[in-house]
Tab-separated table of C-alpha atoms and ligand atoms in Angstrom:
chain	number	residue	atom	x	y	z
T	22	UNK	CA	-11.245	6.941	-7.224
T	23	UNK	CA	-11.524	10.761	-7.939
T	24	UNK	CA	-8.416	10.656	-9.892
T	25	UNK	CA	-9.708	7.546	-11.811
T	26	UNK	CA	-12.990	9.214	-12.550
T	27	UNK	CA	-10.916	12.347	-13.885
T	28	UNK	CA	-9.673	10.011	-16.190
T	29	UNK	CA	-11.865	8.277	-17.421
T	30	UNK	CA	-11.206	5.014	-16.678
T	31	UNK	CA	-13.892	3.406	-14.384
T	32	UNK	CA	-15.542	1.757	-17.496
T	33	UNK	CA	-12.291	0.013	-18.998
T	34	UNK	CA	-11.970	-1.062	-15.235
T	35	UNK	CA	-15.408	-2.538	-15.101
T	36	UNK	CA	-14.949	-3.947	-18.769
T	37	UNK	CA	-11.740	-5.665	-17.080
T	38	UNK	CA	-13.673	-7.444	-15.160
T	39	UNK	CA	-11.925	-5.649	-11.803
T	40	UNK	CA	-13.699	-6.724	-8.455
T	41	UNK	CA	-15.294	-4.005	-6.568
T	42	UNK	CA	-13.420	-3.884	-3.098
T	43	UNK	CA	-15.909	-2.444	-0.536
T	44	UNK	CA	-13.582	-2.460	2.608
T	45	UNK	CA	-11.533	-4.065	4.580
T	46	UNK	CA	-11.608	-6.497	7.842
T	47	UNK	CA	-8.891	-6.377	10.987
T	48	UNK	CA	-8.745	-9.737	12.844
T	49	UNK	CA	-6.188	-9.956	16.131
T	50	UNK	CA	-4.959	-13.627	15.518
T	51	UNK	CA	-6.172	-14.830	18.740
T	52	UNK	CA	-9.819	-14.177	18.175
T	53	UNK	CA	-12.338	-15.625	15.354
T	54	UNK	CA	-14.286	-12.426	14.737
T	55	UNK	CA	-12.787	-9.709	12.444
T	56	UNK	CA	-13.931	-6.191	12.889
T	57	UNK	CA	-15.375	-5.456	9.271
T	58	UNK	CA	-15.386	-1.713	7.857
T	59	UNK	CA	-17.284	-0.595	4.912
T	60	UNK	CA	-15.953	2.514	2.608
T	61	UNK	CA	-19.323	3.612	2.515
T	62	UNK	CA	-19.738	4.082	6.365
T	63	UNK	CA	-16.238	6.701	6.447
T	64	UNK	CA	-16.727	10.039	7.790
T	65	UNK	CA	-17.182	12.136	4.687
T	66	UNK	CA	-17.412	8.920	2.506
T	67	UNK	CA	-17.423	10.235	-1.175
T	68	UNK	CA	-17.414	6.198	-2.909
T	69	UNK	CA	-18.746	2.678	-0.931
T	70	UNK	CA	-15.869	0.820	-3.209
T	71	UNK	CA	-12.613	1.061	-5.126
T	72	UNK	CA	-11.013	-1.486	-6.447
T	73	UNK	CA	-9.319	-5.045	-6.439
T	74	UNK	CA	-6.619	-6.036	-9.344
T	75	UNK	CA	-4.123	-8.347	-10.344
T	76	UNK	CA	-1.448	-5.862	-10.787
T	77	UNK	CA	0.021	-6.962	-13.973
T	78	UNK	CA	-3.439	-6.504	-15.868
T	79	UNK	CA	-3.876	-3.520	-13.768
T	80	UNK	CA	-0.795	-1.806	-14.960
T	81	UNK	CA	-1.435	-3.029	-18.713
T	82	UNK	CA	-4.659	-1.231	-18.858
T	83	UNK	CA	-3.162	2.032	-17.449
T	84	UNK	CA	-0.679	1.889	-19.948
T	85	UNK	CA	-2.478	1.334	-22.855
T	86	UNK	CA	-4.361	4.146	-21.809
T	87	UNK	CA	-2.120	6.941	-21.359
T	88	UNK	CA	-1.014	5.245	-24.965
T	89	UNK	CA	-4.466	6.082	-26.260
T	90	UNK	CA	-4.209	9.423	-25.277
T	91	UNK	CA	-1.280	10.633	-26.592
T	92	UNK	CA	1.321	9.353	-24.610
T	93	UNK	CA	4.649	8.322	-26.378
T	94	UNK	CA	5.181	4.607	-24.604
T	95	UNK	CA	8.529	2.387	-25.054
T	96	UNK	CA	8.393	-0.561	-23.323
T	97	UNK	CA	11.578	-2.634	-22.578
T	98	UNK	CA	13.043	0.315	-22.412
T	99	UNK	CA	15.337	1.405	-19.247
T	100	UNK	CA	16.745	4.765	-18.443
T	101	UNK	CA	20.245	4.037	-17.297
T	102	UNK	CA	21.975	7.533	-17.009
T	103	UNK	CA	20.169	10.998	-16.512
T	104	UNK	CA	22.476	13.963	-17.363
T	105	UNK	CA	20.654	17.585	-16.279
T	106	UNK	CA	22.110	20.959	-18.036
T	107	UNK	CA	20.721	24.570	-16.804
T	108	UNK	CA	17.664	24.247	-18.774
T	109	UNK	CA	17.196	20.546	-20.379
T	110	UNK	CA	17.598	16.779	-18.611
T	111	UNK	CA	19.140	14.333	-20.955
T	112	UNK	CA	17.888	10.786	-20.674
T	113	UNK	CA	20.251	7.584	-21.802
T	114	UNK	CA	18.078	4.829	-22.620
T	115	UNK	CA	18.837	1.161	-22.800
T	116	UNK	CA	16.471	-1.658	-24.782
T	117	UNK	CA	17.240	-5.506	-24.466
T	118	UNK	CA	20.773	-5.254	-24.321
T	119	UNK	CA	21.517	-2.473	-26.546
T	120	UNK	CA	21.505	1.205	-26.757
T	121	UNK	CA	18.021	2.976	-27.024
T	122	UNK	CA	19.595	6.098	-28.328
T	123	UNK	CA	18.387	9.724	-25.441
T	124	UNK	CA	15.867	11.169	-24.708
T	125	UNK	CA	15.988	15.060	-24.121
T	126	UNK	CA	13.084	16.449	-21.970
T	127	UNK	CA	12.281	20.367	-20.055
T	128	UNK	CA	11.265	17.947	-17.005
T	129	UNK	CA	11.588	14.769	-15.912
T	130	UNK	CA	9.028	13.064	-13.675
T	131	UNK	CA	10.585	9.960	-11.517
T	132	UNK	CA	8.354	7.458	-11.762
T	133	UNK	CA	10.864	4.451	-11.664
T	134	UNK	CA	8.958	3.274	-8.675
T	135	UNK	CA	11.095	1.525	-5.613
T	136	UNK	CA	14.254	1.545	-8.146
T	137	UNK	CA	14.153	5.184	-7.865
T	138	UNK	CA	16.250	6.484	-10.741
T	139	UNK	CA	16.341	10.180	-9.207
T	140	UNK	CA	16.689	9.528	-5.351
T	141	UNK	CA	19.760	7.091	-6.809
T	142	UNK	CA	21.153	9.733	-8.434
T	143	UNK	CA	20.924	12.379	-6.124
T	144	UNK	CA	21.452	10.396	-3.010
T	145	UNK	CA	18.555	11.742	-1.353
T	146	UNK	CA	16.544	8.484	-0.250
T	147	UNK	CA	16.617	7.765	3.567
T	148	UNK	CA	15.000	4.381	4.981
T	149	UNK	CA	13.525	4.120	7.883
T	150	UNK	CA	15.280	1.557	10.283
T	151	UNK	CA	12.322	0.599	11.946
T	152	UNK	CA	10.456	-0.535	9.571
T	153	UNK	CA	12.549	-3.261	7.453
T	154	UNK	CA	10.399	-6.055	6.427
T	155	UNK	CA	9.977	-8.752	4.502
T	156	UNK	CA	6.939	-10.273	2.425
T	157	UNK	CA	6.229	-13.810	1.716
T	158	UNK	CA	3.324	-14.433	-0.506
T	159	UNK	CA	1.518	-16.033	-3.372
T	160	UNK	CA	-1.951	-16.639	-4.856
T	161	UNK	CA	-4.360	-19.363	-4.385
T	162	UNK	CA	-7.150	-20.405	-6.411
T	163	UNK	CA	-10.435	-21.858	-4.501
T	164	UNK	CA	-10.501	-20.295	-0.930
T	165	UNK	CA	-13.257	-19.514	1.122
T	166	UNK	CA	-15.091	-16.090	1.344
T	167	UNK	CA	-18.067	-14.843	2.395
T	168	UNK	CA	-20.362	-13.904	0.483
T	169	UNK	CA	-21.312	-11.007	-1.445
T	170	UNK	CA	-19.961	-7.736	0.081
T	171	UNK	CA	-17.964	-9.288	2.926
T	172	UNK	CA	-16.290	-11.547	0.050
T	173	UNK	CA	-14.595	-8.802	-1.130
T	174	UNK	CA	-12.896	-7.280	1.824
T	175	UNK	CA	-8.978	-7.183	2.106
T	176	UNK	CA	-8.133	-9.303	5.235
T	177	UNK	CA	-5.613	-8.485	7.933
T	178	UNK	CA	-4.463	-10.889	10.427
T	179	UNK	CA	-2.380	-9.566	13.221
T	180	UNK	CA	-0.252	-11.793	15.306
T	181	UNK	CA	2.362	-11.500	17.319
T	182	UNK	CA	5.911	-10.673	15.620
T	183	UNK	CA	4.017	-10.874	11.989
T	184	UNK	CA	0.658	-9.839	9.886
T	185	UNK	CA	-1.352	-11.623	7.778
T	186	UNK	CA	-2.564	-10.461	4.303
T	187	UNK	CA	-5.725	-11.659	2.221
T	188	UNK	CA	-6.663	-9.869	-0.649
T	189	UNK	CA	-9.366	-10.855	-3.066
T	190	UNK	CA	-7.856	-10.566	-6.462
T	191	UNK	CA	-10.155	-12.235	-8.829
T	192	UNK	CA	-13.803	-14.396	-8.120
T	193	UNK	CA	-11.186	-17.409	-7.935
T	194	UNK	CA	-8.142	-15.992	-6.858
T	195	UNK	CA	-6.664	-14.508	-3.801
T	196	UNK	CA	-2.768	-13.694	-2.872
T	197	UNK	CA	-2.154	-14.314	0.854
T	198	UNK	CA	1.092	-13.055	2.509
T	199	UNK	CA	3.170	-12.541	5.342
T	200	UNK	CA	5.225	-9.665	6.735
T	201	UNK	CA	7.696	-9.824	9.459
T	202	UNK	CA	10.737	-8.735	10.296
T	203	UNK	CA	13.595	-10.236	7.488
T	204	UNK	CA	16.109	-11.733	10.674
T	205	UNK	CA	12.539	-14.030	11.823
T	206	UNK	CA	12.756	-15.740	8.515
T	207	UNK	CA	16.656	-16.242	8.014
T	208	UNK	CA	16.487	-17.555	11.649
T	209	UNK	CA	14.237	-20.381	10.681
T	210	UNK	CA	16.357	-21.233	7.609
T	211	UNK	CA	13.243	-22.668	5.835
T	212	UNK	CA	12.694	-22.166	1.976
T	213	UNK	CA	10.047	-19.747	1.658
T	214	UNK	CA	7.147	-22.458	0.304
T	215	UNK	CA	7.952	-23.863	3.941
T	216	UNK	CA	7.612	-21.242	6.070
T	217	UNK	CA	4.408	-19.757	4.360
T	218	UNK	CA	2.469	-22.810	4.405
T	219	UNK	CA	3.353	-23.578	7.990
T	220	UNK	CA	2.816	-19.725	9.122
T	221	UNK	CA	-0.657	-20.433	7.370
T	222	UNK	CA	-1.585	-23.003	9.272
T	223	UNK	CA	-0.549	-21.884	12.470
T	224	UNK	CA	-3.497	-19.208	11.948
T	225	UNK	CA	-6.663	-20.754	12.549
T	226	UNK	CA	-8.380	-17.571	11.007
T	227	UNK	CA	-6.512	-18.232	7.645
T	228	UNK	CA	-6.369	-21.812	7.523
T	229	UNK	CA	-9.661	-22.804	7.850
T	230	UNK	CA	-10.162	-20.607	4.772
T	231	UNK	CA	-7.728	-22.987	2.941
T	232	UNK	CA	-9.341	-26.041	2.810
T	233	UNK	CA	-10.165	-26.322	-0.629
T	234	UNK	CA	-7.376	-24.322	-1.918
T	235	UNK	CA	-4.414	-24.848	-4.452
T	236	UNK	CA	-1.531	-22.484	-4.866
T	237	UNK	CA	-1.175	-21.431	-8.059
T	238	UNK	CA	1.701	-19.237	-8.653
T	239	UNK	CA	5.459	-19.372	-6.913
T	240	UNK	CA	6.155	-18.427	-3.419
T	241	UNK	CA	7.913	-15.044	-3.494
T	242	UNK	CA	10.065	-12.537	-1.361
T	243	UNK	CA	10.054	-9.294	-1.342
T	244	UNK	CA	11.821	-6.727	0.908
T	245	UNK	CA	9.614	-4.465	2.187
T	246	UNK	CA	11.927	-1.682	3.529
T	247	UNK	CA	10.073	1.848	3.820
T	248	UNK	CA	11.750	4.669	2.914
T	249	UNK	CA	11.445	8.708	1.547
T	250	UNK	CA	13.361	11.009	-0.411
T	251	UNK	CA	14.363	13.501	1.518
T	252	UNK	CA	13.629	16.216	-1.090
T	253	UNK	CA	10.728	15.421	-3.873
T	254	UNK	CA	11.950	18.096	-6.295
T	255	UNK	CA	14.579	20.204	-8.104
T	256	UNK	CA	15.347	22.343	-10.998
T	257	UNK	CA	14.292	20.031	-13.857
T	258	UNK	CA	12.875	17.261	-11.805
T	259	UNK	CA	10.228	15.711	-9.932
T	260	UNK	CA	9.601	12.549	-7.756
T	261	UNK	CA	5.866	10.391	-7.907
T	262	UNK	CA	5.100	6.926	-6.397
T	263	UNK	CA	7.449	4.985	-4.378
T	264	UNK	CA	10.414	6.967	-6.413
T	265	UNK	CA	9.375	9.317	-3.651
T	266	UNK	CA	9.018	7.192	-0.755
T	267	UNK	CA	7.504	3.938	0.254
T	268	UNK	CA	5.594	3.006	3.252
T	269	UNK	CA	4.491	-0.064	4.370
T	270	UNK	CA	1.947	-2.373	2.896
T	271	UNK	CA	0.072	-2.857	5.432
T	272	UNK	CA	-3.279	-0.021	4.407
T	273	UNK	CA	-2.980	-0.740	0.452
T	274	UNK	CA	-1.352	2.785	0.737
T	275	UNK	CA	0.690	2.420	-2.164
T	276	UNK	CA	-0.903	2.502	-5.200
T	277	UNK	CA	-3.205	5.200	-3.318
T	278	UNK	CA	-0.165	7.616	-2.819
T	279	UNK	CA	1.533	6.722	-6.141
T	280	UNK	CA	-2.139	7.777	-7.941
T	281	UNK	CA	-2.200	11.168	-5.496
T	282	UNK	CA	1.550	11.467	-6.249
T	283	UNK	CA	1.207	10.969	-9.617
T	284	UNK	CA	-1.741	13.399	-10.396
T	285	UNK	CA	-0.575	16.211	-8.246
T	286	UNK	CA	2.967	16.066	-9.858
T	287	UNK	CA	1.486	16.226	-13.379
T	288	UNK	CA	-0.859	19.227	-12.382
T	289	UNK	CA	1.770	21.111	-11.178
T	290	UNK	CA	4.335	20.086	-13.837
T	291	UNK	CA	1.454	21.168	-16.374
T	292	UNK	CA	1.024	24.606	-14.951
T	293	UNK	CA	5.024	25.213	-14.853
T	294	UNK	CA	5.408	23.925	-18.493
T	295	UNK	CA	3.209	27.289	-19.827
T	296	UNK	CA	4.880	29.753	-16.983
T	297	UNK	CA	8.018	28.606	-15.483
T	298	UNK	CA	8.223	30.806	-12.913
T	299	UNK	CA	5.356	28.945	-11.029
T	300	UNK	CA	7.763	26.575	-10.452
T	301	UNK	CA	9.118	28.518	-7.193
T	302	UNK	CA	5.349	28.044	-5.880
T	303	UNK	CA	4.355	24.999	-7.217
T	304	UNK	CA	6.828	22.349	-6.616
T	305	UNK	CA	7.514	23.083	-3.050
T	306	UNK	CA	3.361	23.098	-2.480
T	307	UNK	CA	3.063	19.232	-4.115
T	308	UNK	CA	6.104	18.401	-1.859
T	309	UNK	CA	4.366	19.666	0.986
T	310	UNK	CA	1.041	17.851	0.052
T	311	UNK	CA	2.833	14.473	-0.315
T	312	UNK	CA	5.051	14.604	2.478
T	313	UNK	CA	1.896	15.489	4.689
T	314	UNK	CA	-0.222	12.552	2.949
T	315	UNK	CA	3.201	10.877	3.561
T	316	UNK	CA	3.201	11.426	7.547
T	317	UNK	CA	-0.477	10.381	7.573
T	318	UNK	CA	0.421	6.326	6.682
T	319	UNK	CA	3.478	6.089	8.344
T	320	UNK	CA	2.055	7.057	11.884
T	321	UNK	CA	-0.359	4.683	11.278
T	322	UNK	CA	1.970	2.030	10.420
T	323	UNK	CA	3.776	3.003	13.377
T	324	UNK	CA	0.883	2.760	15.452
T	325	UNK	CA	-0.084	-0.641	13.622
T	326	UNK	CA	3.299	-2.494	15.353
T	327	UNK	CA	2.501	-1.692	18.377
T	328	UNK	CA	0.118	-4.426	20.054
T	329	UNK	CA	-2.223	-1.262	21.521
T	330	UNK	CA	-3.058	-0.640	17.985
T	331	UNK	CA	-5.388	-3.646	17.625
T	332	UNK	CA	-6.877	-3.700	21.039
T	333	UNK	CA	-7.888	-0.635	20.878
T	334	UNK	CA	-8.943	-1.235	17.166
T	335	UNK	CA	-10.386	-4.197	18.024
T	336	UNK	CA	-12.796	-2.612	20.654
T	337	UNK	CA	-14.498	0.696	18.587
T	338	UNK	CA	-17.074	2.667	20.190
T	339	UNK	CA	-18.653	4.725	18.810
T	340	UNK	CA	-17.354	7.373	21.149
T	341	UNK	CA	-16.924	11.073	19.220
T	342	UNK	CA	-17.606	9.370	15.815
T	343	UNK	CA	-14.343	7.752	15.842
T	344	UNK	CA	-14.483	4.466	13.737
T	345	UNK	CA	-15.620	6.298	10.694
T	346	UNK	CA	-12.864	8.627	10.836
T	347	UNK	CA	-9.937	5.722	11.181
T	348	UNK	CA	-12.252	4.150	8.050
T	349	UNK	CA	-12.147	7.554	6.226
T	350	UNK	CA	-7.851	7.160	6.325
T	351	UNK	CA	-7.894	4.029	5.557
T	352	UNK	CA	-10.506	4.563	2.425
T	353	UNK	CA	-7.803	7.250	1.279
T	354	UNK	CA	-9.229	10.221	3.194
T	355	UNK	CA	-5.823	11.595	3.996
T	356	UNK	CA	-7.344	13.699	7.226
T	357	UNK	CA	-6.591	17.148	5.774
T	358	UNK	CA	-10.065	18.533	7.310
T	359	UNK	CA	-10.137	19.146	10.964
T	360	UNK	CA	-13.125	16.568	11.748
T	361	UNK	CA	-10.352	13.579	10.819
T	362	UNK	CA	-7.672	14.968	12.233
T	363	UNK	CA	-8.567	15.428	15.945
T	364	UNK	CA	-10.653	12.042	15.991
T	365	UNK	CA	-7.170	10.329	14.876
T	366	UNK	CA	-5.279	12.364	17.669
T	367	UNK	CA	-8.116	10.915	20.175
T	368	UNK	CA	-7.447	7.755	18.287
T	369	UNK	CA	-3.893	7.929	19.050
T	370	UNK	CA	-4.213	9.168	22.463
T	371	UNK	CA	-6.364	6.051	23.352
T	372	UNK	CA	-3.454	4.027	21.613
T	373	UNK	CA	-0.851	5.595	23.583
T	374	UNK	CA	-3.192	5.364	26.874
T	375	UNK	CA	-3.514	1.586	26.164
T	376	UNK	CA	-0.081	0.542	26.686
T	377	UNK	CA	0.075	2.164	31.211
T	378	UNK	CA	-3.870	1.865	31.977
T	379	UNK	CA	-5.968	-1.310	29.703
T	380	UNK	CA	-9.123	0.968	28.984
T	381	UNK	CA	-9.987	-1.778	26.552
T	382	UNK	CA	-9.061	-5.911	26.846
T	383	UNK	CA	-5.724	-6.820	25.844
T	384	UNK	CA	-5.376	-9.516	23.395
T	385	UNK	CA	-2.827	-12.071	23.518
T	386	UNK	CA	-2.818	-12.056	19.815
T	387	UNK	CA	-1.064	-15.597	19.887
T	388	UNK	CA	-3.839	-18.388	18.157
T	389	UNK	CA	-5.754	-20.885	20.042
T	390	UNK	CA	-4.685	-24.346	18.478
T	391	UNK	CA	-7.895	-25.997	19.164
T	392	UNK	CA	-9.553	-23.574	16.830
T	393	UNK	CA	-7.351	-25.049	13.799
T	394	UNK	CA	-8.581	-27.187	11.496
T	395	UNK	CA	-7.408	-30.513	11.366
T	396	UNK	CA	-5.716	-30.335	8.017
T	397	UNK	CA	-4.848	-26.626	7.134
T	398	UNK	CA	-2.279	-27.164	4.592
T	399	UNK	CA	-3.618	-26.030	1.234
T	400	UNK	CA	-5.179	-29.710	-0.370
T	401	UNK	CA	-2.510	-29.061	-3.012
T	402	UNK	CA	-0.114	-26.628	-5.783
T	403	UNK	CA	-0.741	-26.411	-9.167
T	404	UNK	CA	1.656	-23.534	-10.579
T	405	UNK	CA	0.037	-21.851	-13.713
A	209	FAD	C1	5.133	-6.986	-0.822
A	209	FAD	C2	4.373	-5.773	-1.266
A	209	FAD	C3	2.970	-5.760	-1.216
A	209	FAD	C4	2.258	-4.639	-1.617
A	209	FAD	N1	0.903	-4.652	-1.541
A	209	FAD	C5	0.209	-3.563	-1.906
A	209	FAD	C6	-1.223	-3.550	-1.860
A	209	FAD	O1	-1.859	-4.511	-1.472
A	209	FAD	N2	-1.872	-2.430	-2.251
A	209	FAD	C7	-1.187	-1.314	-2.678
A	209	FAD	O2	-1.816	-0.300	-2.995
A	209	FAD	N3	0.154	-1.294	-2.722
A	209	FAD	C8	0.865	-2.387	-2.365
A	209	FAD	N4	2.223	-2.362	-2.437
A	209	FAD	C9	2.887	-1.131	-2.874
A	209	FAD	C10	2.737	-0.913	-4.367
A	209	FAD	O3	3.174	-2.046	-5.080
A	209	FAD	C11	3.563	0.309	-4.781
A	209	FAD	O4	3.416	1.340	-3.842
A	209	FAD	C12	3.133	0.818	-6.164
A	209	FAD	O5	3.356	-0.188	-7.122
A	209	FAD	C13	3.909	2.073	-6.549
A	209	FAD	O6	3.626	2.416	-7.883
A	209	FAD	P1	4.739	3.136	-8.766
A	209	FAD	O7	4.088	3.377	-10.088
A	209	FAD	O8	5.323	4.267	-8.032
A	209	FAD	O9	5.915	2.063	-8.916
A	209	FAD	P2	5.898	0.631	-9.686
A	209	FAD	O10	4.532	0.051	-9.691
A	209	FAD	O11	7.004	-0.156	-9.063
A	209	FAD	O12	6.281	1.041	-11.154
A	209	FAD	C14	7.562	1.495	-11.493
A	209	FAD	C15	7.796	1.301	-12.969
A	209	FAD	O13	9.024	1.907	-13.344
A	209	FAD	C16	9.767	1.014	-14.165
A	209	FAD	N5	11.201	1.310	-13.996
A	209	FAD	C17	11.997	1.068	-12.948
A	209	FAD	N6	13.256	1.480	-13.175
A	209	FAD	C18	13.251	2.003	-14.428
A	209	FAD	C19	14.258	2.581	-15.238
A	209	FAD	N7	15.514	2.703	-14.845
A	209	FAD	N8	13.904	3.004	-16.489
A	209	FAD	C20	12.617	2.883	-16.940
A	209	FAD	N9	11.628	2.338	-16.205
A	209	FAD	C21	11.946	1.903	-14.956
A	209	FAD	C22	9.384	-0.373	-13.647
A	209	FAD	O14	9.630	-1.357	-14.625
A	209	FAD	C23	7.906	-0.175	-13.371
A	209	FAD	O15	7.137	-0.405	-14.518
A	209	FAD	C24	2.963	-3.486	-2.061
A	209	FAD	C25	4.357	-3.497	-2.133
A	209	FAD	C26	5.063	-4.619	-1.727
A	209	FAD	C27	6.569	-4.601	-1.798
């Protein structure tokens, strides 16, 4: 939001008719009741909301943008080949099936996002074993919400072996998803419209929110393997977004760190560009920065598979201030003052504790089939 607000673009978003997203809301999938949290309630809260967006008109308006202020933009234009001499990076460039003529450039910022030009090139981006997933999702027009503030929440539905997205995108529309591990799916050789709309309804929390609705866009797949570059700079370049690393989906982290990537790159990129020689200082700081911001959403993700997570979640108390501190990380506080960071290490601690002594109830986190309705299959698809 900071970085938005730097730049001037909380109007255009407003004007774009963006919803205001004032939290977020954690159900275990064997229990009814969600435990809701508010932005505005975070330790150190600096905003009550950010934002909601269809990505597509998202990404339009921030590109326009950096058009209207001086930015040179090609679109349909790929970089196929980078080339880097002692003091100049040559960029090959590709449009619709034909040469784009090159580019030459002092720098080069990688934001090719999870295609990573640069980590290709150098070979430096490492996944992380543990954490290959896959997404199954699309967006439906007419499902339930609360109302006002609540209706604006992202949802997250944890069961078992899989989690549950619902994010509000528009008034009308909201994309649901899946995320489990890929070998689940291929197992149940089902076509991916198949095994969405029966994992729906096997969630009473979800489907009795699907009554009324229609899908209206294609069921997709995406792999949702995390990964990070194991080095976010050199000589003539730099790494932002998920060209550095990708994490999870699971905390909306993404466009978060590729906004904190992408505004601590250019800062530091800008100060090198009138003395070189702060380069030395510089780069390795922002790599330090990220990989700590970095560190701060994977153990959470980490801590997120593990069934503790959400018992202990599910349970808060408002024992040494804790809740508004997990809020704070999750609102994009990235616990670099001590008052977040010990409160997560309790938080942790009680996560750990969880798993040899129950200080809280465990949850079985499988769903109760009498609380299904009695038809939970969306009432029908209409593609647009
Ligand atoms: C299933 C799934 C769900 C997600 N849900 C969320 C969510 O709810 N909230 C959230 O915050 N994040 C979410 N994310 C993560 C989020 O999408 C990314 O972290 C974010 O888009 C990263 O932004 P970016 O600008 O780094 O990369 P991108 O948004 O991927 O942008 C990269 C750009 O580079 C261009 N490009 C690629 N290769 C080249 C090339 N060779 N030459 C020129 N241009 C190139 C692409 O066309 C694209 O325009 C999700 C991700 C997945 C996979």
């Amino acid at each position: 939001m900071k970085a938005f607000t730097r730049m001037n673009l909380h109007e255009k978003f407003l004007r774009a008719g963006f919803m205001k997203k004032y939290g977020g809301e954690f159900f275990s999938a064997c229990c009814d009741k969600g435990i809701k949290f508010y932005f505005e309630d975070a330790y150190q809260s600096k905003t009550d909301h950010s934002y909601q967006v269809t990505r597509a008109d998202f990404d339009k308006l921030l590109l326009d943008h950096a058009a209207e202020n001086g930015a040179e933009v090609r679109e349909e234009t790929s970089v196929e080949r980078v080339a880097f001499s002692d003091d100049q990076v040559d960029l090959y460039l590709q449009a619709k099936e034909r040469s784009a003529g090159n580019v030459r450039a002092r720098y080069l910022i990688d934001a090719s996002g999870r295609n990573s030009v640069l980590g290709n090139h150098f070979k430096v981006k490492k996944t992380y074993d543990h954490l290959q997933k896959l997404s199954i999702f699309a967006h439906y027009d007419g499902m339930w919400r609360e109302e006002g503030r609540a209706g604006t929440l992202t949802g997250l539905v944890r069961g078992i072996d899989r989690w549950f997205w619902i994010i509000p995108l528009t008034p009308a529309r909201t994309s649901v998803g899946v995320v489990l591990d890929g070998e689940i799916f291929r197992r149940s050789e089902k076509s991916p419209e198949d095994f969405l709309e029966e994992a729906i309804a096997e969630q009473p929390v979800i489907a009795r929110r699907m009554h009324d609705a229609r899908r209206v866009s294609e069921v997709h797949v995406a792999a949702d393997f995390s990964y990070r570059s194991t080095n976010f700079y050199g000589d003539r370049w730099m790494l932002a977004g998920d060209a550095a690393g990708f994490i999870d989906p699971i905390f909306s982290s993404g466009v978060f760190l590729a906004v904190f990537s992408g505004e601590a790159c250019a800062d530091a990129l800008d100060a090198v560009l009138d003395e070189p020689r702060k380069a030395k200082k510089l780069f390795p700081a922002y790599a330090r920065r990220l990989n700590r911001a970095m560190d701060v959403y994977l153990r959470f993700v980490d801590a997120w598979y593990t069934k503790e997570f959400i018992e202990v979640f599910s349970a808060p108390r408002e024992l040494f201030n804790l809740p508004p501190a997990i809020n704070a990380v999750l609102g994009g506080n990235i616990g670099t003052t001590f008052g977040i960071k010990w409160r997560m290490w309790v938080f942790y601690f009680l996560v750990w504790l969880q798993r040899y002594y129950p200080i809280v109830p465990r949850l079985t986190l499988v769903p109760k089939k009498e609380d299904l309705p009695n038809t939970a299959a969306p009432a029908s698809v209409a593609i647009s």
